[in-house]
């Protein structure tokens, strides 16, 4: 232990001496750097005796020997003469400029036709017709009655047409019945009321359904689970099909029943039903979709609310 302590003390003394030597070297270096800075300052002062922002105390007399000329102003008195009015004669001559004559045959400016041009034409014709009526009212002929009677027979047809086929000259409202114009009668379509849903009576087994909904927008034939159990149609086939209802909810089906005979009138149609566990509607219990309607090529008359098989 004593040997260890002695070694530690010796190492510490060595480190202290090395630190002292380092501090002495650093001090000597700083002193030498300061001396170098002083020497550089002295050298810069010797090379540049004039300092920035100051003037020399001793002026130098024309070092470049530049000769300057001094001009002395001379005053000379001059008599002022009256100013003569200068008149300039202007020759009133016509000056012909180079004018480029425009071509006589100019292309017409394209103008689009006015919309509903017949309205403008009608106003012009109406104005002419009014003037004609005014002139005709002021017209008078002094001839014997016998000659007038003989001439009237020639113009009878013209005067009759002029009186009976008198045109309307102002913008007036004309009462038109529904039989006057065939164009008005054909363009307007009579509005119909909602015919309602298409329902037909049908029979499945021993069960009669007074109203079965024929939905042309449904791709499946739907049967509630309660009606399926009453009809006794056998075991359903399992399926992974899902139905999206009107409220966007997803329903899982119980199964699918194949080849169910549906009697409509005197026809028996094989139908595939999907079975859904839902509440039975008393009025419309089953839904027949597009597959059922396509099987018998049903024709739907929306105006009469009829289905023809």
mmCIF file with all atom_site columns, N, CA and C in Angstrom, residues 198 213-221 287-291 293:
data_model
loop_
_atom_site.group_PDB
_atom_site.id
_atom_site.type_symbol
_atom_site.label_atom_id
_atom_site.label_alt_id
_atom_site.label_comp_id
_atom_site.label_asym_id
_atom_site.label_entity_id
_atom_site.label_seq_id
_atom_site.pdbx_PDB_ins_code
_atom_site.Cartn_x
_atom_site.Cartn_y
_atom_site.Cartn_z
_atom_site.occupancy
_atom_site.B_iso_or_equiv
_atom_site.pdbx_formal_charge
_atom_site.auth_seq_id
_atom_site.auth_comp_id
_atom_site.auth_asym_id
_atom_site.auth_atom_id
_atom_site.pdbx_PDB_model_num
ATOM 1  N N  . UNK A 1 198 ? -97.974 -1.451  -59.482 1.00 0.00 ? 198 UNK A N  1
ATOM 2  C CA . UNK A 1 198 ? -98.505 -2.560  -60.272 1.00 0.00 ? 198 UNK A CA 1
ATOM 3  C C  . UNK A 1 198 ? -98.631 -3.783  -59.361 1.00 0.00 ? 198 UNK A C  1
ATOM 4  N N  . UNK A 1 213 ? -96.808 -7.439  -55.412 1.00 0.00 ? 213 UNK A N  1
ATOM 5  C CA . UNK A 1 213 ? -96.194 -6.256  -56.025 1.00 0.00 ? 213 UNK A CA 1
ATOM 6  C C  . UNK A 1 213 ? -95.262 -6.667  -57.165 1.00 0.00 ? 213 UNK A C  1
ATOM 7  N N  . UNK A 1 214 ? -95.484 -6.084  -58.351 1.00 0.00 ? 214 UNK A N  1
ATOM 8  C CA . UNK A 1 214 ? -94.583 -6.280  -59.495 1.00 0.00 ? 214 UNK A CA 1
ATOM 9  C C  . UNK A 1 214 ? -93.635 -5.084  -59.552 1.00 0.00 ? 214 UNK A C  1
ATOM 10 N N  . UNK A 1 215 ? -92.415 -5.271  -59.068 1.00 0.00 ? 215 UNK A N  1
ATOM 11 C CA . UNK A 1 215 ? -91.423 -4.192  -58.976 1.00 0.00 ? 215 UNK A CA 1
ATOM 12 C C  . UNK A 1 215 ? -90.424 -4.343  -60.125 1.00 0.00 ? 215 UNK A C  1
ATOM 13 N N  . UNK A 1 216 ? -90.494 -3.440  -61.085 1.00 0.00 ? 216 UNK A N  1
ATOM 14 C CA . UNK A 1 216 ? -89.570 -3.485  -62.214 1.00 0.00 ? 216 UNK A CA 1
ATOM 15 C C  . UNK A 1 216 ? -88.165 -3.028  -61.835 1.00 0.00 ? 216 UNK A C  1
ATOM 16 N N  . UNK A 1 217 ? -88.001 -2.424  -60.660 1.00 0.00 ? 217 UNK A N  1
ATOM 17 C CA . UNK A 1 217 ? -86.682 -1.986  -60.219 1.00 0.00 ? 217 UNK A CA 1
ATOM 18 C C  . UNK A 1 217 ? -85.979 -2.972  -59.319 1.00 0.00 ? 217 UNK A C  1
ATOM 19 N N  . UNK A 1 218 ? -86.608 -4.105  -59.000 1.00 0.00 ? 218 UNK A N  1
ATOM 20 C CA . UNK A 1 218 ? -85.999 -5.111  -58.133 1.00 0.00 ? 218 UNK A CA 1
ATOM 21 C C  . UNK A 1 218 ? -85.440 -6.249  -58.984 1.00 0.00 ? 218 UNK A C  1
ATOM 22 N N  . UNK A 1 219 ? -84.254 -6.705  -58.620 1.00 0.00 ? 219 UNK A N  1
ATOM 23 C CA . UNK A 1 219 ? -83.612 -7.797  -59.369 1.00 0.00 ? 219 UNK A CA 1
ATOM 24 C C  . UNK A 1 219 ? -83.864 -9.160  -58.742 1.00 0.00 ? 219 UNK A C  1
ATOM 25 N N  . UNK A 1 220 ? -84.644 -9.229  -57.665 1.00 0.00 ? 220 UNK A N  1
ATOM 26 C CA . UNK A 1 220 ? -84.920 -10.503 -56.978 1.00 0.00 ? 220 UNK A CA 1
ATOM 27 C C  . UNK A 1 220 ? -86.408 -10.604 -56.679 1.00 0.00 ? 220 UNK A C  1
ATOM 28 N N  . UNK A 1 221 ? -86.864 -11.843 -56.457 1.00 0.00 ? 221 UNK A N  1
ATOM 29 C CA . UNK A 1 221 ? -88.222 -12.114 -55.996 1.00 0.00 ? 221 UNK A CA 1
ATOM 30 C C  . UNK A 1 221 ? -88.148 -12.379 -54.497 1.00 0.00 ? 221 UNK A C  1
ATOM 31 N N  . UNK A 1 287 ? -92.987 -9.857  -53.217 1.00 0.00 ? 287 UNK A N  1
ATOM 32 C CA . UNK A 1 287 ? -92.529 -8.942  -54.266 1.00 0.00 ? 287 UNK A CA 1
ATOM 33 C C  . UNK A 1 287 ? -92.007 -9.775  -55.427 1.00 0.00 ? 287 UNK A C  1
ATOM 34 N N  . UNK A 1 288 ? -92.529 -9.497  -56.619 1.00 0.00 ? 288 UNK A N  1
ATOM 35 C CA . UNK A 1 288 ? -92.092 -10.159 -57.845 1.00 0.00 ? 288 UNK A CA 1
ATOM 36 C C  . UNK A 1 288 ? -91.248 -9.165  -58.645 1.00 0.00 ? 288 UNK A C  1
ATOM 37 N N  . UNK A 1 289 ? -89.986 -9.503  -58.885 1.00 0.00 ? 289 UNK A N  1
ATOM 38 C CA . UNK A 1 289 ? -89.062 -8.582  -59.539 1.00 0.00 ? 289 UNK A CA 1
ATOM 39 C C  . UNK A 1 289 ? -88.963 -8.791  -61.040 1.00 0.00 ? 289 UNK A C  1
ATOM 40 N N  . UNK A 1 290 ? -87.871 -8.271  -61.596 1.00 0.00 ? 290 UNK A N  1
ATOM 41 C CA . UNK A 1 290 ? -87.660 -8.351  -63.044 1.00 0.00 ? 290 UNK A CA 1
ATOM 42 C C  . UNK A 1 290 ? -87.522 -9.784  -63.555 1.00 0.00 ? 290 UNK A C  1
ATOM 43 N N  . UNK A 1 291 ? -86.879 -10.716 -62.828 1.00 0.00 ? 291 UNK A N  1
ATOM 44 C CA . UNK A 1 291 ? -86.802 -12.089 -63.353 1.00 0.00 ? 291 UNK A CA 1
ATOM 45 C C  . UNK A 1 291 ? -88.171 -12.722 -63.602 1.00 0.00 ? 291 UNK A C  1
ATOM 46 N N  . UNK A 1 293 ? -91.041 -11.052 -64.238 1.00 0.00 ? 293 UNK A N  1
ATOM 47 C CA . UNK A 1 293 ? -91.685 -10.371 -65.365 1.00 0.00 ? 293 UNK A CA 1
ATOM 48 C C  . UNK A 1 293 ? -91.055 -10.769 -66.691 1.00 0.00 ? 293 UNK A C  1
#
